[in-house]
Amino acid sequence: MKNIVYIQANGTLPKAAFEVVSYAHQLGGTVTVLATGSLNSDALSVLGSYGANEVIVNRAITGNDDQTIAAWLAQHIAGAHNLVFSHDFNGKAIAPRLSVKLKAGFISGAVALPEADGSIKVNVFSGKAFGYVKSNTAQRIISLLPNSVAPSMTGNACTVQEVNESMGDSRIKVLSVKKPEGTIPLPEAELVVSAGRGLKGPENWGMIEDLANALGAATACSRPVADIGWRPHHEHVGQTGVAIRPNLYIAVGISGAIQHLAGVNGSKVIVVINPDSEAPFFKAADYGVVGDAFEVVPKLVEAVKKFRANS
Amino acid sequence: MKILVCISKAPDTTSKIAFTQDNSRFDENGVQYIVNPYDEWYALVRALEIKESSGAEVTIITVGTTSDEAIMRKALAIGADEAVRIDSEPNDAYFVATAIADYAKDKSFDLVLTGKETINFNGSQLGGMIAEALNAPYISIASKLDVSGNTLTLEREIAGGVEVVEVSLPSVVSCAKGMAEQRIPNMRGIMAARTKPLQVLAPNKTDQLTHYVAFASPSAKSGVKLIDPNNMDELVSLLHNEAKVI
Ligand SMILES: Cc1cc2nc3c(=O)[nH]c(=O)nc-3n(C[C@H](O)[C@H](O)[C@H](O)COP(=O)(O)OP(=O)(O)OC[C@H]3O[C@@H](n4cnc5c(N)ncnc54)[C@H](O)[C@@H]3O)c2cc1C
Ligand SMILES: Nc1ncnc2c1ncn2[C@@H]1O[C@H](COP(=O)(O)O)[C@@H](O)[C@H]1O
């Protein structure tokens, strides 16, 4: 069986790149990574230890344009059974294009390896349920939800080949890029500290940031908090915001409305801090602290600092 | 300017998500349907704002059965000019995308808008598929959209940031939060919607590339472990030793 993985390789490789390569390796057979971007060959050869047999990196494509990337990938997928993407902004644009171009079934948002019957488990209803989807075509395209399958090291060596295959100019012109400084992108974060209306005002977020810094976590918030402008929109998690699946989600002053839960209940462990023991969030939590955030959070920050200092 | 907005129906966000006994279908018992929030709040409302500021004709399209007409009337009440329903169960993204692209291809739409994703299937598939079928540029997960003459300026999500881009019409865009604000239809809109044209068309014969074998509900949490608010060391120790997440 032949598997192909697409990754974008600029700067450092994201964890999602290791996840998709590991996933393709576990599908069985060979793994070819098709990459675009400027990352050097040495750094790309690391993908061998996650199961890649070869990496082909196209230096002629530098941006995010789904149309030129899809056109390039289509030239290299003859005989491939599976094409694996991360279900991130890139995969969500390129994979559907390829599905139409190749007339190959697209299984979007996979969270596990295929079942015995060939179907693949995907997230549906914003994480409130799962579906099992099967491709009707032999060649299939899979996009993998970040943080669903742990990357594993198998220790292969792999070759890296650099090519320059221009697919023409992108029809999309990039004018500028805004990057929030120093923050961990939410969908990739393994630890997330999130707060809601229970915090009473934006001036009280200092302790949430302290907790996030002590843990090395990203920060998130409930929708009303982003809507009133206490926090930036990109922190809004839930059914109509970002959906996340971190290892740890700490919710402070959030009631746990169904639309909020929908975006976070894929988290492996949930901690809830709320003075109202009847708050619905406690039903979805693994650990609960019934208490006032203004008393509990500073204590938790101290406890985390102490733990980090001793380990 | 001609804008096509793809509208799908989704269960109300408070709906209980359950499946029929053999887990083969979503259990629609007692479920209220709404316009998929991304399609309504962002795609449709932004199209209407463009119509109000620089003039446009806004068509909505849905691949669905007669039961979808209620949410289509709602979209008309908010302000769309006309509606098209492709009469079929929307079982597969490729099928739906092909049906919409087949309808759109000889009608010279300048802009095709979709939501970022449906809240029931979360596929984020349709926009890219329609763009490929129409050989058009695709700007996915856009949070801002401005039109000037023949040029679109957009902001869209990329890895850990936002990219500001420019593209010529015609283009396909998937719309996310930030683009516009929710609008509540008024009585005049609701009255006018009753008489706006809603055309029903048969789909072309198209293959389906995927199908759902079954659904499942997540396993319930075993119950919350409560920690004394004065003992945060214990919480940290549980997160380290028991949960193994820090
Ligand atoms: C179509 C639709 C889509 C939606 N999508 C989303 C979404 O994506 N994400 C989202 O978050 N919401 C979403 N919502 C809104 C959702 O229904 C809730 O209104 C929202 O999540 C509530 O936010 P909250 O928990 O911050 O505020 P509240 O519900 O007001 O809860 C505040 C909580 O803080 C607690 N509290 C009070 N004082 C303290 C204190 N001193 N210390 C600690 N805790 C305290 C209270 O006990 C309470 O539980 C959506 C709603 C609709 C209708
Ligand atoms: N049956 C449908 N009819 C028309 N548009 C749809 C349909 N299903 C999905 N869409 C559109 O495609 C977007 C993305 O859907 P999806 O790819 O299913 O996540 C939605 O936000 C809608 O704008």
XYZ file of C-alpha atoms and ligand atoms in Angstrom:
633
model
C 0.000 0.000 0.000
C 1.254 3.474 -0.863
C 0.464 6.427 1.382
C 1.055 10.096 0.692
C 1.139 12.854 3.258
C 1.124 16.580 2.588
C 2.739 19.010 4.999
C 3.724 22.634 4.876
C 7.280 23.103 6.100
C 8.222 26.643 7.013
C 10.009 27.468 10.256
C 9.789 24.514 12.626
C 7.645 21.476 11.915
C 4.378 21.562 13.888
C 3.275 18.581 15.954
C 0.510 18.060 13.393
C 3.196 17.103 10.832
C 4.440 14.278 13.062
C 0.863 13.187 13.682
C -0.024 12.844 10.004
C 3.214 11.018 9.151
C 2.722 8.584 12.072
C -0.896 8.059 11.039
C 0.055 7.266 7.446
C 2.753 4.881 8.681
C 0.226 3.059 10.861
C -2.061 2.628 7.845
C 0.618 0.189 6.607
C 2.861 0.279 3.523
C 5.159 3.057 2.387
C 4.909 6.739 3.254
C 5.922 9.537 0.894
C 5.783 13.039 2.296
C 5.087 15.792 -0.232
C 6.085 19.107 1.306
C 6.118 22.744 0.276
C 8.056 25.469 2.023
C 11.569 26.547 2.859
C 12.545 24.252 5.742
C 16.001 22.725 5.108
C 16.523 19.058 4.219
C 18.175 18.102 7.515
C 15.187 19.267 9.494
C 12.840 17.406 7.117
C 14.767 14.134 7.457
C 13.479 13.942 11.068
C 10.190 12.756 9.533
C 11.903 9.380 8.926
C 11.753 8.592 12.594
C 7.954 9.017 12.484
C 7.631 6.567 9.610
C 8.328 8.477 6.385
C 10.273 6.586 3.698
C 10.902 9.596 1.507
C 10.296 13.312 1.533
C 9.908 15.318 -1.662
C 9.982 19.045 -1.007
C 8.959 21.524 -3.689
C 10.890 24.773 -3.284
C 8.941 26.501 -6.062
C 5.751 26.763 -3.959
C 6.110 28.964 -0.893
C 2.666 30.245 0.073
C -0.673 28.785 1.166
C -2.402 28.707 -2.204
C -4.603 25.622 -2.270
C -5.023 25.675 -6.036
C -1.339 25.458 -6.985
C -0.587 23.037 -4.139
C -3.468 20.743 -5.145
C -2.296 20.858 -8.776
C 1.229 19.855 -7.727
C 0.048 17.046 -5.456
C -2.174 15.677 -8.221
C 0.942 15.088 -10.344
C 2.520 12.874 -7.693
C -0.217 10.666 -6.382
C -0.416 7.938 -9.051
C -0.942 4.589 -7.345
C -1.417 6.056 -3.868
C -4.140 4.484 -1.736
C -4.345 7.094 1.001
C -3.626 10.816 0.970
C -3.364 12.203 4.469
C -3.667 15.865 5.536
C -3.943 17.582 8.862
C -7.481 18.945 9.360
C -6.082 22.469 9.712
C -6.605 25.596 7.591
C -4.461 24.101 4.856
C -5.941 20.626 4.745
C -9.446 22.106 4.813
C -8.707 23.996 1.579
C -6.503 21.552 -0.357
C -8.108 18.188 0.460
C -11.608 19.026 -0.856
C -10.064 20.378 -4.072
C -8.140 17.148 -4.571
C -11.247 15.098 -3.855
C -12.945 16.711 -6.859
C -9.821 16.702 -9.035
C -9.134 12.981 -8.450
C -12.728 11.952 -7.793
C -11.534 10.312 -4.573
C -13.659 10.008 -1.414
C -12.706 12.564 1.249
C -13.000 11.587 4.912
C -12.844 14.851 6.788
C -11.965 15.235 10.472
C -10.747 11.688 11.216
C -9.965 10.948 14.869
C -8.739 7.331 14.621
C -7.206 4.701 12.352
C -9.625 2.780 10.073
C -11.932 0.170 11.590
C -11.953 -3.466 10.428
C -14.701 -2.653 7.881
C -12.604 0.141 6.371
C -14.703 2.959 7.798
C -13.019 5.785 9.692
C -14.258 7.449 12.874
C -14.839 11.200 12.492
C -16.094 13.968 14.745
C -19.682 15.093 14.048
C -22.113 17.476 15.759
C -19.184 19.601 16.952
C -17.782 16.795 19.072
C -21.129 15.777 20.565
C -21.009 12.495 18.595
C -18.959 10.361 16.210
C -19.663 9.040 12.765
C -18.048 6.199 10.837
C -17.449 7.145 7.211
C -16.403 4.938 4.357
C -15.003 5.990 1.022
C -16.714 4.555 -2.063
C -13.501 4.893 -4.062
C -10.311 2.839 -3.709
C -8.191 5.959 -3.458
C -9.198 7.989 -0.426
C -8.292 11.314 1.149
C -8.191 11.644 4.929
C -7.832 14.787 7.034
C -6.806 14.091 10.610
C -8.035 16.243 13.511
C -5.060 17.654 15.425
C -4.325 15.967 18.771
C -6.280 12.788 17.911
C -3.527 10.278 17.268
C -0.283 10.497 19.233
C 2.825 10.649 17.014
C 5.084 7.643 17.548
C 8.757 7.222 16.710
C 9.708 4.136 14.733
C 13.256 5.105 13.862
C 13.471 4.752 10.070
C 15.889 6.641 7.921
C 14.402 8.585 5.037
C 15.598 10.343 1.915
C 14.888 13.981 1.187
C 14.654 15.145 -2.394
C 14.418 18.811 -3.313
C 12.507 19.712 -6.479
C 11.571 22.950 -8.203
C 8.239 22.385 -9.865
C 6.482 25.663 -10.453
C 2.726 25.434 -10.922
C 2.348 29.020 -12.075
C 1.419 32.055 -10.037
C -1.158 31.917 -7.298
C -4.338 33.807 -8.133
C -4.443 34.899 -4.485
C -2.112 37.778 -3.656
C -0.902 37.990 -0.062
C -0.799 41.613 1.117
C 0.368 41.054 4.696
C 0.432 38.548 7.549
C -0.533 39.339 11.148
C 0.852 36.998 13.784
C -0.125 37.323 17.423
C 3.161 37.641 19.352
C 4.486 34.797 21.456
C 1.220 32.930 21.963
C 0.682 29.216 21.420
C -1.869 28.645 18.603
C -4.979 27.234 20.242
C -5.695 24.225 18.001
C -2.168 22.916 18.602
C -1.999 23.577 22.337
C -1.787 20.538 24.635
C -2.734 22.539 27.706
C -5.406 25.257 27.673
C -6.613 27.624 30.398
C -9.965 29.182 29.581
C -12.187 31.687 31.344
C -15.698 33.054 31.021
C -18.099 35.684 32.245
C -17.530 34.573 35.855
C -14.340 36.642 35.792
C -16.410 39.840 35.828
C -14.119 41.978 33.648
C -11.107 42.009 31.336
C -8.917 43.514 34.069
C -9.110 40.180 35.944
C -7.399 38.105 33.261
C -3.946 38.599 34.829
C -4.343 35.513 37.016
C -5.537 33.446 34.034
C -2.413 34.463 32.118
C -0.285 33.695 35.185
C -1.769 30.213 35.333
C -1.269 29.699 31.601
C 2.353 30.863 31.837
C 3.074 28.658 34.844
C 1.729 25.631 32.941
C 2.990 26.573 29.484
C -0.621 26.626 28.306
C -2.565 28.603 25.699
C -5.484 30.816 26.764
C -9.082 30.562 25.547
C -12.465 32.040 26.468
C -16.221 31.574 26.180
C -18.169 33.301 23.433
C -19.813 36.143 25.406
C -16.385 37.190 26.639
C -15.102 37.533 23.063
C -18.346 39.210 21.970
C -18.130 41.925 24.667
C -14.505 42.474 23.661
C -12.876 41.329 26.916
C -10.745 38.899 24.931
C -9.726 38.597 21.250
C -12.029 36.639 18.926
C -9.442 33.990 18.103
C -9.647 32.780 21.734
C -13.368 31.980 21.467
C -13.868 28.213 21.726
C -17.047 26.229 21.229
C -19.535 25.273 18.593
C -19.257 28.591 16.772
C -15.622 29.237 17.681
C -12.487 27.125 17.598
C -12.893 23.419 18.398
C -10.013 22.081 20.470
C -8.898 18.712 21.845
C -6.083 19.474 24.289
C -4.795 17.024 26.895
C -5.888 19.390 29.665
C -8.649 22.043 29.612
C -9.071 24.200 32.707
C -12.360 26.156 32.674
C -12.648 29.069 35.086
C -15.946 30.922 35.523
C -17.627 29.210 32.569
C -21.085 27.711 33.099
C -20.678 24.915 30.558
C -23.479 25.681 28.102
C -23.967 22.969 25.502
C -22.545 25.195 22.738
C -19.396 25.776 24.761
C -18.999 22.081 25.613
C -19.341 21.177 21.952
C -15.974 22.744 21.156
C -14.049 21.407 24.140
C -15.450 18.033 25.156
C -12.843 16.259 23.052
C -10.309 17.355 25.706
C -8.714 14.403 27.471
C -8.987 15.892 30.978
C -11.273 18.745 32.061
C -10.908 20.780 35.271
C -13.744 23.136 36.260
C -13.460 25.988 38.767
C -16.839 27.547 39.614
C -18.585 28.555 42.883
C -21.913 27.194 41.642
C -21.874 23.443 42.252
C -24.924 23.160 39.963
C -23.060 24.599 36.957
C -23.584 22.134 34.065
C -19.840 22.077 33.355
C -19.243 19.840 36.401
C -21.090 17.025 34.594
C -18.482 17.091 31.833
C -15.511 17.530 34.169
C -12.947 15.076 35.484
C -11.847 17.307 38.360
C -13.928 20.044 39.943
C -13.215 22.819 42.404
C -16.338 24.417 43.857
C -14.986 27.824 44.740
C -14.399 31.448 43.851
C -11.898 31.920 41.025
C -10.414 34.960 42.731
C -9.363 32.762 45.664
C -8.723 29.447 43.909
C -6.755 30.513 40.834
C -3.935 32.350 42.673
C -3.521 29.272 44.900
C -3.425 27.027 41.861
C -0.785 29.265 40.250
C 1.396 28.916 43.372
C 0.877 25.134 43.455
C 1.822 24.796 39.770
C 4.925 26.966 40.235
C 6.001 24.873 43.203
C 5.465 21.670 41.209
C 7.375 22.984 38.184
C 10.252 24.136 40.396
C 10.575 20.663 41.935
C 10.305 18.570 38.787
C -22.902 41.870 -8.931
C -24.375 38.395 -8.412
C -23.792 36.505 -5.169
C -24.684 32.864 -4.486
C -24.906 31.891 -0.796
C -24.924 28.176 0.102
C -27.316 27.529 2.958
C -27.736 24.328 4.901
C -29.993 23.331 7.738
C -28.622 22.309 11.121
C -30.228 21.162 14.354
C -30.735 23.982 16.884
C -27.547 24.239 18.952
C -29.355 23.100 22.119
C -30.683 19.894 20.482
C -30.072 16.586 22.137
C -27.878 14.588 19.797
C -29.222 11.041 19.598
C -29.382 8.356 16.927
C -31.979 5.837 15.822
C -31.875 2.414 17.454
C -29.526 0.815 14.982
C -27.301 3.942 15.095
C -27.702 4.405 11.353
C -29.349 7.859 11.367
C -29.625 11.045 13.392
C -32.796 10.887 15.504
C -34.850 13.899 14.409
C -37.480 13.433 17.114
C -38.240 16.795 18.714
C -35.362 18.475 16.880
C -35.814 22.094 15.745
C -33.880 23.095 12.665
C -32.119 26.410 12.133
C -30.036 27.890 9.333
C -26.471 26.698 9.941
C -25.061 29.621 11.996
C -21.982 30.222 9.775
C -24.170 30.371 6.665
C -26.656 32.775 8.229
C -24.667 35.070 10.502
C -21.641 35.473 8.319
C -22.121 34.426 4.680
C -25.702 35.610 4.156
C -25.502 38.785 6.239
C -22.234 39.858 4.587
C -23.801 39.280 1.153
C -26.723 41.492 2.185
C -24.392 44.211 3.459
C -22.646 44.219 0.076
C -26.044 44.432 -1.596
C -26.973 47.421 0.575
C -23.709 49.285 0.061
C -22.931 48.663 -3.597
C -25.850 46.764 -5.053
C -26.019 43.010 -5.604
C -28.475 40.266 -6.349
C -28.365 37.590 -3.621
C -29.464 34.032 -4.438
C -29.476 31.293 -1.822
C -29.089 27.634 -2.736
C -29.758 24.511 -0.685
C -29.411 20.863 -1.596
C -32.171 19.287 0.435
C -35.730 18.019 0.643
C -39.024 19.901 1.125
C -38.348 19.927 4.849
C -35.506 22.414 4.177
C -37.862 25.061 2.830
C -38.606 26.495 6.295
C -35.003 27.536 6.834
C -34.795 28.773 3.230
C -37.795 31.056 3.887
C -35.981 32.362 6.938
C -32.966 33.256 4.786
C -35.331 35.028 2.368
C -36.915 36.877 5.316
C -33.492 38.139 6.381
C -33.155 39.618 2.895
C -32.025 37.218 0.148
C -33.722 37.905 -3.194
C -34.421 34.416 -4.455
C -33.921 30.798 -3.531
C -33.036 27.589 -5.343
C -33.496 24.138 -3.888
C -31.861 21.126 -5.495
C -34.266 18.383 -4.570
C -32.226 15.600 -2.977
C -31.005 14.256 0.366
C -27.606 15.891 0.997
C -25.810 12.681 1.868
C -22.324 13.295 0.525
C -20.248 16.468 0.206
C -19.067 15.681 -3.339
C -22.631 15.119 -4.449
C -23.809 18.400 -2.891
C -20.836 20.383 -4.250
C -21.308 19.008 -7.755
C -25.014 19.841 -7.673
C -24.279 23.430 -6.629
C -21.417 23.860 -9.142
C -23.607 22.455 -11.947
C -26.274 25.014 -11.120
C -23.796 27.892 -10.796
C -21.541 27.279 -13.771
C -23.439 29.086 -16.532
C -25.070 31.766 -14.333
C -21.996 34.027 -14.002
C -22.010 34.493 -10.243
C -19.255 36.853 -9.123
C -19.040 35.436 -5.654
C -20.004 32.094 -4.111
C -20.157 32.116 -0.298
C -20.360 29.145 2.067
C -20.145 28.862 5.839
C -16.869 27.724 7.403
C -18.505 24.380 8.186
C -21.857 22.882 9.090
C -22.288 22.398 12.831
C -23.712 18.908 12.285
C -21.084 17.378 10.034
C -18.178 19.790 10.507
C -16.689 18.738 7.218
C -15.384 22.074 5.908
C -15.467 20.397 2.523
C -17.957 22.129 0.340
C -16.273 25.444 -0.440
C -13.070 23.843 -1.721
C -15.013 21.311 -3.751
C -17.199 23.958 -5.407
C -14.108 26.084 -6.135
C -12.363 23.166 -7.831
C -15.459 22.273 -9.838
C -15.753 25.913 -11.008
C -11.970 26.329 -11.410
C -12.128 29.371 -9.143
C -9.802 30.623 -6.386
C -10.891 29.623 -2.885
C -10.355 31.705 0.224
C -11.163 29.519 3.206
C -12.098 30.516 6.748
C -12.288 34.222 5.968
C -13.119 36.582 8.832
C -13.330 39.781 6.766
C -14.463 40.430 3.185
C -14.538 43.701 1.243
C -15.363 44.238 -2.418
C -14.091 47.064 -4.558
C -14.880 46.846 -8.254
C -13.591 43.499 -9.418
C -11.312 42.915 -6.420
C -11.922 41.194 -3.099
C -9.816 41.953 -0.046
C -10.039 39.351 2.694
C -8.562 38.268 5.986
C -8.257 34.579 6.583
C -6.945 32.195 9.184
C -3.522 30.606 8.615
C -1.232 28.686 10.990
C -1.099 30.802 14.144
C -2.097 34.058 12.464
C -4.154 35.947 9.943
C -3.299 36.590 6.308
C -4.601 39.617 4.402
C -5.140 38.670 0.752
C -6.458 40.084 -2.489
C -8.147 38.151 -5.292
C -10.159 38.903 -8.411
C -13.764 37.886 -8.955
C -15.161 35.353 -9.517
C -14.110 33.543 -6.330
C -15.395 31.156 -3.686
C -15.119 32.139 -0.001
C -15.936 30.231 3.213
C -17.076 32.565 5.967
C -16.267 32.583 9.687
C -16.765 34.789 12.711
C -15.828 38.442 12.355
C -17.303 38.933 8.901
C -20.711 40.233 9.975
C -23.184 40.274 12.855
C -26.348 38.241 13.285
C -29.590 39.882 12.035
C -33.100 39.160 13.230
C -35.698 39.162 10.428
C -38.454 41.764 10.842
C -42.169 41.404 10.098
C -41.853 43.055 6.684
C -39.088 40.656 5.734
C -41.115 37.669 6.884
C -44.154 38.817 4.859
C -42.038 39.531 1.771
C -40.330 36.125 2.027
C -43.636 34.342 1.416
C -43.839 35.581 -2.134
C -40.163 35.551 -3.106
C -39.302 32.949 -5.772
C -38.190 29.514 -4.555
C -37.251 27.375 -7.501
C -36.996 23.579 -7.149
C -34.651 21.728 -9.504
C -33.807 18.060 -9.952
C -30.151 17.144 -9.395
C -27.963 15.869 -12.210
C -26.911 12.254 -11.932
C -23.744 12.386 -9.843
C -21.775 9.805 -7.927
C -21.441 9.848 -4.177
C -17.871 9.347 -3.011
C -18.481 8.577 0.681
C -21.190 7.262 2.966
C -21.819 7.021 6.704
C -21.789 3.454 8.027
C -22.896 4.306 11.578
C -22.974 6.933 14.323
C -22.043 6.724 17.986
C -22.367 8.868 21.089
C -19.266 9.527 23.177
C -18.978 7.436 26.331
C -20.178 9.280 29.421
C -17.641 10.679 31.897
C -17.350 8.527 34.994
C -18.145 11.465 37.284
C -16.300 14.474 38.574
C -13.780 14.223 41.401
C -14.182 17.242 43.705
C -11.075 18.870 45.195
C -10.961 21.074 48.298
C -10.530 24.712 47.134
C -7.836 25.127 49.798
C -5.793 22.207 48.545
C -4.524 23.086 45.081
C -1.396 20.987 45.668
C -3.660 17.962 45.551
C -5.137 19.051 42.214
C -1.659 19.505 40.755
C -0.571 16.139 42.087
C -3.657 14.417 40.574
C -3.054 16.083 37.208
C 0.524 14.821 37.310
C 0.216 11.340 38.848
C -3.315 10.225 38.012
C -4.317 12.064 34.835
C -0.700 12.325 33.611
C -1.356 15.520 31.679
C 1.268 17.756 33.294
C -26.178 29.346 18.316
C -25.324 29.551 19.543
C -23.969 29.284 19.450
C -23.136 29.477 20.572
N -21.803 29.172 20.455
C -21.021 29.289 21.557
C -19.625 28.942 21.513
O -19.081 28.564 20.458
N -18.900 29.077 22.640
C -19.407 29.516 23.831
O -18.667 29.603 24.832
N -20.720 29.862 23.910
C -21.532 29.775 22.809
N -22.843 30.150 22.900
C -23.294 30.803 24.156
C -23.628 29.806 25.254
O -24.954 29.380 25.115
C -23.456 30.456 26.637
O -24.270 31.604 26.701
C -22.032 30.872 26.965
O -21.130 29.787 26.735
C -21.938 31.313 28.413
O -20.661 31.853 28.669
P -20.063 31.845 30.149
O -20.059 30.472 30.674
O -18.767 32.584 30.088
O -21.076 32.792 30.951
P -22.238 32.423 31.961
O -23.154 31.401 31.420
O -22.788 33.724 32.400
O -21.477 31.712 33.162
C -20.643 32.342 34.060
C -20.234 31.328 35.098
O -19.289 31.919 35.990
C -19.556 31.474 37.284
N -18.988 32.420 38.252
C -19.557 33.526 38.805
N -18.700 34.103 39.677
C -17.585 33.359 39.671
C -16.359 33.439 40.364
N -16.101 34.411 41.259
N -15.428 32.508 40.136
C -15.644 31.508 39.230
N -16.784 31.381 38.549
C -17.747 32.296 38.765
C -21.062 31.350 37.373
O -21.416 30.431 38.403
C -21.395 30.829 35.973
O -21.429 29.403 35.948
C -23.680 29.955 21.801
C -25.052 30.227 21.883
C -25.877 30.039 20.773
C -27.339 30.314 20.903
N -26.950 20.622 1.661
C -26.360 21.813 1.471
N -26.896 22.713 0.627
C -26.301 23.922 0.411
N -25.185 24.306 1.023
C -24.605 23.444 1.883
C -25.148 22.162 2.150
N -24.349 21.542 3.044
C -23.344 22.403 3.334
N -23.491 23.557 2.633
C -22.598 24.750 2.658
O -21.253 24.328 2.793
C -20.664 24.817 3.981
C -19.675 23.826 4.543
O -20.315 22.603 4.796
P -19.514 21.284 5.193
O -18.488 21.079 4.138
O -20.561 20.209 5.226
O -18.922 21.557 6.560
C -21.853 25.149 4.868
O -21.527 26.121 5.834
C -22.876 25.640 3.847
O -22.612 26.984 3.460
